[in-house]
Coordinates of C-alpha atoms in Angstrom, one line a residue:
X1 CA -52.0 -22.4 50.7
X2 CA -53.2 -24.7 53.3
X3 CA -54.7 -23.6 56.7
X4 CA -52.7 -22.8 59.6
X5 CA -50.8 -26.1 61.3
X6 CA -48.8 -26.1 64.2
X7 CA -46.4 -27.3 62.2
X8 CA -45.9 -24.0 60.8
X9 CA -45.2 -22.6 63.6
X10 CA -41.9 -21.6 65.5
X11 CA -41.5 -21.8 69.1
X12 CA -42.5 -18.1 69.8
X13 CA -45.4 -18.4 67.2
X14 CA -46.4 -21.3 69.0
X15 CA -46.3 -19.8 72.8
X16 CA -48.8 -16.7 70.7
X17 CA -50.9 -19.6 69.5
X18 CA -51.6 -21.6 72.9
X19 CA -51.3 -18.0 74.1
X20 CA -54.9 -16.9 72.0
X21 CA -56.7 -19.6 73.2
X22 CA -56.5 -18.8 76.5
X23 CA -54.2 -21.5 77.8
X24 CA -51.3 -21.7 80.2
X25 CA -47.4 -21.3 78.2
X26 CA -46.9 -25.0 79.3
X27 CA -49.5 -26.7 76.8
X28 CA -47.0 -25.3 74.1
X29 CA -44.4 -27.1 75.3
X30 CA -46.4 -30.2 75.7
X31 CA -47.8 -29.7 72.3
X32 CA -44.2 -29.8 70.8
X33 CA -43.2 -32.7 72.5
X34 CA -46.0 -34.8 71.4
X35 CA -46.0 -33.7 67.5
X36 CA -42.2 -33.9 67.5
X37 CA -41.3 -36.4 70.3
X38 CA -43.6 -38.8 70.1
X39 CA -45.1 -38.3 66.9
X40 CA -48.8 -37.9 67.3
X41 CA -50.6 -35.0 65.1
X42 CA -54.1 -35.9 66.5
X43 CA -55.2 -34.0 69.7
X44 CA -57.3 -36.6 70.5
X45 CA -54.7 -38.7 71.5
X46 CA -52.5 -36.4 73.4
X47 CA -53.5 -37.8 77.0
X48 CA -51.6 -35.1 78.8
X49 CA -54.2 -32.3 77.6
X50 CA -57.3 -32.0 79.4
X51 CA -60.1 -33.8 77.3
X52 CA -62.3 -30.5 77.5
X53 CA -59.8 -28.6 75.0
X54 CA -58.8 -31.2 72.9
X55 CA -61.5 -30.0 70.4
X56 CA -60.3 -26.4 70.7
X57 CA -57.2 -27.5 69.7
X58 CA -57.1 -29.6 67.2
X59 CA -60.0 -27.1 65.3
X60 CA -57.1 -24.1 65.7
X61 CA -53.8 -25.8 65.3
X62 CA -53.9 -29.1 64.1
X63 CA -56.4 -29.1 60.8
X64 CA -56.8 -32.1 58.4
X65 CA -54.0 -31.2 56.1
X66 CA -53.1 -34.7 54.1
X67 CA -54.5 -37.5 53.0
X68 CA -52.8 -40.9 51.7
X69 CA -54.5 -41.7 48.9
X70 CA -52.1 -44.5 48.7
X71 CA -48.7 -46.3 48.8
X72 CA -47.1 -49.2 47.3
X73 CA -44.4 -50.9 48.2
X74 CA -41.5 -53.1 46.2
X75 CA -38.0 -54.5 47.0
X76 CA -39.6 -57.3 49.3
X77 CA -41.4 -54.3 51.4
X78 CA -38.0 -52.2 51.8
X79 CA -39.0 -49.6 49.7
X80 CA -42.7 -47.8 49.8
X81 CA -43.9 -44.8 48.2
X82 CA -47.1 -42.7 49.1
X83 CA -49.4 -40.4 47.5
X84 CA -50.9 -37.8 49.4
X85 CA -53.5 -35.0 48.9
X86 CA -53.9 -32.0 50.6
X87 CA -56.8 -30.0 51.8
X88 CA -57.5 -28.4 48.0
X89 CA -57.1 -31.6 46.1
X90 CA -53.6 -31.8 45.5
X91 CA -51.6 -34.3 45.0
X92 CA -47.7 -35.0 45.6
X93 CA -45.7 -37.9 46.5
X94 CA -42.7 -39.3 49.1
X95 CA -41.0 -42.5 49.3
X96 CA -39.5 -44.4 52.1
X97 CA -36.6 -46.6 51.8
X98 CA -35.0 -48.9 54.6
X99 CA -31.3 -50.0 54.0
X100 CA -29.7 -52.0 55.9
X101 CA -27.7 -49.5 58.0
X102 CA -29.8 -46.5 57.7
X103 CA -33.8 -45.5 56.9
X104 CA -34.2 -42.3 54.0
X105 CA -37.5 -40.6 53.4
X106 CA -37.4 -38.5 50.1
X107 CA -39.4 -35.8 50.4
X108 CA -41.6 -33.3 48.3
X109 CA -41.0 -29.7 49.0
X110 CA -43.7 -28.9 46.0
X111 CA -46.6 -30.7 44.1
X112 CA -45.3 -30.5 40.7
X113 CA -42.1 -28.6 39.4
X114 CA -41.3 -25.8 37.7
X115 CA -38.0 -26.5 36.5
X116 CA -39.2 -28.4 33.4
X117 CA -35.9 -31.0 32.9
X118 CA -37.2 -33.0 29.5
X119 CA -35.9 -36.2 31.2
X120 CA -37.3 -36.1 34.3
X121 CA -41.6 -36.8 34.7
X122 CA -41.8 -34.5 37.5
X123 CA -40.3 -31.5 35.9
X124 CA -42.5 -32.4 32.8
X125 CA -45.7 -31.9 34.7
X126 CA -45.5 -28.4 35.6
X127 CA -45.9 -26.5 38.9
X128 CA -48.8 -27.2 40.8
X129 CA -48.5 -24.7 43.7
X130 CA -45.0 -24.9 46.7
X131 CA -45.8 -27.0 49.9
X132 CA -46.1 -25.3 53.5
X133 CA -44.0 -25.6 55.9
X134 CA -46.1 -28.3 57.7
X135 CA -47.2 -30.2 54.8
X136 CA -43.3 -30.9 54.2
X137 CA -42.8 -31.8 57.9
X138 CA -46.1 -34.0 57.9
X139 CA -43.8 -36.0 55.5
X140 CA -41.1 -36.6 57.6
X141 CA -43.8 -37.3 61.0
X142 CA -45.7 -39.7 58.8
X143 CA -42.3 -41.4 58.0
X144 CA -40.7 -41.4 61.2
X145 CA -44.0 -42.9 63.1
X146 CA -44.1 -45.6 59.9
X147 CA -40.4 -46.7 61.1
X148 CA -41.2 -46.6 65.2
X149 CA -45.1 -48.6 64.6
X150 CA -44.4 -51.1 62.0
X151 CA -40.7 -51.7 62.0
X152 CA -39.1 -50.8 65.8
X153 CA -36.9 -48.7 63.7
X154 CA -36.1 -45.0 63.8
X155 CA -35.8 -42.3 60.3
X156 CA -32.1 -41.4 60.4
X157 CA -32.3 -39.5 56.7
X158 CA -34.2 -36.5 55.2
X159 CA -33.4 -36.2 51.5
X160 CA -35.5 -32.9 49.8
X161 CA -35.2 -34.6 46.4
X162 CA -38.8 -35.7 45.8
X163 CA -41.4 -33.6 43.7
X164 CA -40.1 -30.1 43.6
X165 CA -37.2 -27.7 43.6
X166 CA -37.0 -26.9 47.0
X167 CA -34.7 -23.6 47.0
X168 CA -37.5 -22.5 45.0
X169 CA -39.8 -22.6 48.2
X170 CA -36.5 -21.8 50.2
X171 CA -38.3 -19.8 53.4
X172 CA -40.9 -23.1 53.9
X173 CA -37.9 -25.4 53.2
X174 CA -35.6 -23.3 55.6
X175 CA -38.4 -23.6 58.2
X176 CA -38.7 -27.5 57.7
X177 CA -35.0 -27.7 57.9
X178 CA -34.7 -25.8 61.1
X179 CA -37.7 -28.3 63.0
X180 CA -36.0 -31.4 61.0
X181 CA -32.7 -30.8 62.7
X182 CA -33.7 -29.0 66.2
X183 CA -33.9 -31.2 69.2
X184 CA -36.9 -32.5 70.9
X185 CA -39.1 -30.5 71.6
X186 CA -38.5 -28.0 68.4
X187 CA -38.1 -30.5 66.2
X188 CA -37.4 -34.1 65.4
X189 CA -33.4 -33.9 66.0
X190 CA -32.3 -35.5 63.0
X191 CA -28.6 -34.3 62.5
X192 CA -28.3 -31.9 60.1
X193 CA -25.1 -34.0 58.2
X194 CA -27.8 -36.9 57.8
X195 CA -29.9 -33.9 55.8
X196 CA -29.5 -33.5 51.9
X197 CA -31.0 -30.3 50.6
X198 CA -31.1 -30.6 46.2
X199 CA -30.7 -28.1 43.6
X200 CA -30.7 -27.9 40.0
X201 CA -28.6 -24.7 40.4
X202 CA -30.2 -21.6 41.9
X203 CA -26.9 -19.9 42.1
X204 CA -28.1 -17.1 44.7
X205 CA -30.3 -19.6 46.8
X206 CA -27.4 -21.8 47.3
X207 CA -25.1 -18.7 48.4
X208 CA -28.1 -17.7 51.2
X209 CA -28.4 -21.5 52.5
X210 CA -25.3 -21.5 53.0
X211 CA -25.0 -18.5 55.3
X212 CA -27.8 -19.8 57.1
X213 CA -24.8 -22.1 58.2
X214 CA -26.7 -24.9 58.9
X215 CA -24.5 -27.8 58.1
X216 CA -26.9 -29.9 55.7
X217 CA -25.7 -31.3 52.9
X218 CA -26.3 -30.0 49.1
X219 CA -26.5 -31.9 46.4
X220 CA -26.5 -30.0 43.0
X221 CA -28.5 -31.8 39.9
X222 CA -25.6 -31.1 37.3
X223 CA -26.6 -33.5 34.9
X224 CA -23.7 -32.1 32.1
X225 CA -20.4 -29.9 32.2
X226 CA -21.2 -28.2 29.6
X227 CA -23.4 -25.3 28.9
X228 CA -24.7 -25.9 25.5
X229 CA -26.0 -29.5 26.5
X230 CA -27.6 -28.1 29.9
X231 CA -29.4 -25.2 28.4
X232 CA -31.6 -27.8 27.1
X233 CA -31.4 -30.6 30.0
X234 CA -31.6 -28.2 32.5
X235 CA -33.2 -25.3 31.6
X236 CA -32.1 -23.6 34.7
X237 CA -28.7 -23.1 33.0
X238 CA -30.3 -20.2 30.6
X239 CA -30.4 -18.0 33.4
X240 CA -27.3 -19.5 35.8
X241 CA -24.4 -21.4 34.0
X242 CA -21.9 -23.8 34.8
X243 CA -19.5 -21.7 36.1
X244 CA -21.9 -19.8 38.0
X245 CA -23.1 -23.1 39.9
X246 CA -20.0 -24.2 40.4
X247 CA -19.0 -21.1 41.9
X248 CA -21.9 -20.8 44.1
X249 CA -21.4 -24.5 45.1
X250 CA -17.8 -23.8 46.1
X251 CA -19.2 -20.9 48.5
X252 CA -21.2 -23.3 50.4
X253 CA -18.6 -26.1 50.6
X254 CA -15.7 -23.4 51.8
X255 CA -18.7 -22.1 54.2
X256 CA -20.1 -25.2 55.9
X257 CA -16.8 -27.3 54.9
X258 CA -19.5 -30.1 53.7
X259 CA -18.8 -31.8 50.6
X260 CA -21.3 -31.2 47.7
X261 CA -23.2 -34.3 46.2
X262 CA -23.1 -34.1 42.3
X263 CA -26.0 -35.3 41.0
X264 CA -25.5 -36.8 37.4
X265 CA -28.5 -38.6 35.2
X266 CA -26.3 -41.3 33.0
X267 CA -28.4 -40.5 29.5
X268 CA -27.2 -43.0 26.7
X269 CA -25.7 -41.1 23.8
X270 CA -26.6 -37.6 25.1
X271 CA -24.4 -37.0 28.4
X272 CA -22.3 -40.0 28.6
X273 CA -19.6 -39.3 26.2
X274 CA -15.5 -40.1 27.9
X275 CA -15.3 -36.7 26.9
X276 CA -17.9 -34.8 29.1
X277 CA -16.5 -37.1 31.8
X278 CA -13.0 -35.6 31.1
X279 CA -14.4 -32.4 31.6
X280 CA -16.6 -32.7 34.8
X281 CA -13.9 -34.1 36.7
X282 CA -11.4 -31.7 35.6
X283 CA -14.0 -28.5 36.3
X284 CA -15.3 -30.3 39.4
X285 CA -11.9 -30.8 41.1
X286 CA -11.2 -27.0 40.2
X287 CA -14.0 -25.6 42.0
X288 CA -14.3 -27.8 44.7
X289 CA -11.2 -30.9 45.0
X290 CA -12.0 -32.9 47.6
X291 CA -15.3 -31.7 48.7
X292 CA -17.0 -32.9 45.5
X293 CA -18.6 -36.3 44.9
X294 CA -20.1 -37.5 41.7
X295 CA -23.5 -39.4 42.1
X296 CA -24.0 -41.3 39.0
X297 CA -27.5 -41.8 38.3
X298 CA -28.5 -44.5 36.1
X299 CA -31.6 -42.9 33.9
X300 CA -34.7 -44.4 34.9
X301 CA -37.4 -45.0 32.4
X302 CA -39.8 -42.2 32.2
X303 CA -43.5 -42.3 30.2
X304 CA -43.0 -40.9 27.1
X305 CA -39.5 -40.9 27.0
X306 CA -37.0 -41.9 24.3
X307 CA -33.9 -41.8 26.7
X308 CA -32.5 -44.7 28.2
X309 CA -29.6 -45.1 30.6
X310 CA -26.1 -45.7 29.4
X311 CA -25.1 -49.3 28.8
X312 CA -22.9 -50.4 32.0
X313 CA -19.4 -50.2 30.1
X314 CA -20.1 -47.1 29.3
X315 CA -21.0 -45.8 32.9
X316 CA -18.0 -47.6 34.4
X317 CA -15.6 -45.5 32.0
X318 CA -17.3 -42.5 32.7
X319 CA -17.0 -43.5 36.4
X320 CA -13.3 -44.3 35.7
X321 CA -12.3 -40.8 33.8
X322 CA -14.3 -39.1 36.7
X323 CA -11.8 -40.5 38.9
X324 CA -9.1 -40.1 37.1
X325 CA -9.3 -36.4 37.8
X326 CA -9.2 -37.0 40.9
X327 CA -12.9 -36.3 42.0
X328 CA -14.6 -39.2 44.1
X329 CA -17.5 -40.8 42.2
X330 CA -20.2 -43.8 42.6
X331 CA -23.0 -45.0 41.1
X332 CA -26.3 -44.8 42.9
X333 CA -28.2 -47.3 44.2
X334 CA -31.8 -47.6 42.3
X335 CA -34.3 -47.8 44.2
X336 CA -38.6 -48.0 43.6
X337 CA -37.9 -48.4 39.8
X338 CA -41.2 -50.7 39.5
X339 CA -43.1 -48.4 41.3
X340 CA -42.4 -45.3 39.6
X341 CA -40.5 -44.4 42.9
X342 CA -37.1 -43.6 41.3
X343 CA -35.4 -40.8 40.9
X344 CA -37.4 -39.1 38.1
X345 CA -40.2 -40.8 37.9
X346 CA -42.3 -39.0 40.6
X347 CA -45.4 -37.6 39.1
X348 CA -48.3 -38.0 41.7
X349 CA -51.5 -39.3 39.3
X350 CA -54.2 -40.2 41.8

């Protein structure tokens, strides 16, 4: 893992910290408030500590931990996606996206993934190694400086559905979460509603977030109904089913009374049949009735891959049989497809 960042730290481990090298409790605080109220993650540049410890500082809490290695942009600018490598040569990716109304950073929560999903470039590469706590957060910094320097904007969203499974790093995530949503100085005090944590279905993991009552918002990769079909497309599914996801995902709705994003990957001819629509709004609207939502993902192209998203009649009358079961659904709005930004498509080659 990568050194020590202050990043990592909570508030008591941070008072210890400041504590060790001999300086007053205050310079804590005023650490805090500059990495997570005004942004800055060089000590250099902190004006309100005395030039003589600046070094001192920076060598013990504030190591080199990413590089951008670099970013692209497409949709006239809106949408930009950088690579990044930390300290050991590893290399992961985020992408920023400004909407009209709102600005989302999707974040990595690990370089690589393990959960191997055949349609998804990501899961195809394998597991590098999980992210720390700060390497996740320098993310969201680098993001939220990005909107305030070059756009006179602010971040208002943190979606964890970049490179990774993140409740398969769950104590860094949990950490990340915690600063992402605790006001200034702790954290950035992004609201936790404006939060998405994503899943492909770690049953037990998503029954511990949720007693961590935190409020965020889950958003389960489903992909399928069915068991036979997600055995292969999620390979998760060999060790929790359907039922078991489901009944995990109903826990953290009836728990944080948040309603749970449904992820689904439109795959021409594999999951896109009326009848597997049939059958995910009728098992959705048992488990969780109102509190469920349907995100229809159009496939996007991976290298390699024979799949291809579903022609667009096809999606609306899955979207349509979706609804007719009473379970809210929508199609999501692509974004970074040119860029290999997409959802999918992250793979981080340098």
């Amino acid at each position: 893992m990568p050194p020590r960042h202050f990043a990592d730290l909570d508030e008591d481990a941070r008072a210890t910290a400041v504590a060790d090298l001999g300086l007053p409790a205050f310079r804590g605080k005023q650490l805090a408030n500059q990495y997570f109220g005004r942004l800055i993650a060089d000590p250099d540049r902190m004006t309100d500590l005395p030039a003589a410890v600046r070094s001192q500082v920076a060598r013990a809490l504030f190591p080199d931990l990413l590089t951008v290695v670099r970013s692209v942009s497409c949709d006239a600018g809106e949408t930009r996606k950088t690579l990044w490598r930390g300290h050991d040569g590893t290399t992961f990716e985020s992408v920023l996206m400004r909407y009209p109304q709102r600005t989302t950073v999707c974040i990595s929560s690990q370089a690589g993934c393990g959960m191997a999903c055949p349609f998804c470039a990501t899961g195809q590469a394998g597991l590098t190694r999980n992210l720390s706590t700060a390497e996740i957060l320098e993310q969201v910094r680098s993001a939220a400086a990005t909107m305030r320097d070059e756009h006179d904007g602010r971040l208002s969203n943190i979606v964890f559905m970049g490179m990774g499974e993140p409740l398969a790093n769950y104590n860094r995530v949990l950490a990340a979460v915690r600063r992402i949503i605790a006001p200034a100085p702790h954290g950035f005090g992004i609201s936790a509603r404006a939060v998405t944590v994503s899943t492909v279905g770690l049953a037990p993991a998503i029954r511990k977030l949720a007693d961590e009552r935190l409020g965020v918002t889950l958003a389960l990769s489903l992909h399928t109904p069915d068991d036979e079909l997600r055995d292969t497309l999620v390979p998760v599914n060999n060790r929790w089913k359907v039922s078991e996801v489901l009944d995990a995902a109903r826990y953290y709705a009836e728990a944080t009374g948040r309603r749970v994003s449904v992820e689904y990957a439109l795959i021409r001819d594999v999951n896109d049949q009326p009848w597997r629509a049939d059958m995910l709004g009728k098992k959705l609207h048992a488990a969780l009735g109102p509190l469920a939502h349907v995100n229809l993902i159009p496939l996007n192209p991976t290298p390699g891959s024979e799949w291809d998203a579903s022609p667009k009649p096809v999606e609306r009358e899955f979207v349509r049989r979706v609804r007719e079961r009473g379970v809210s659904c929508t199609v999501r709005d692509t974004r970074g497809r040119e860029i290999a930004a997409a959802c999918g498509q992250l793979a981080a080659q340098g």
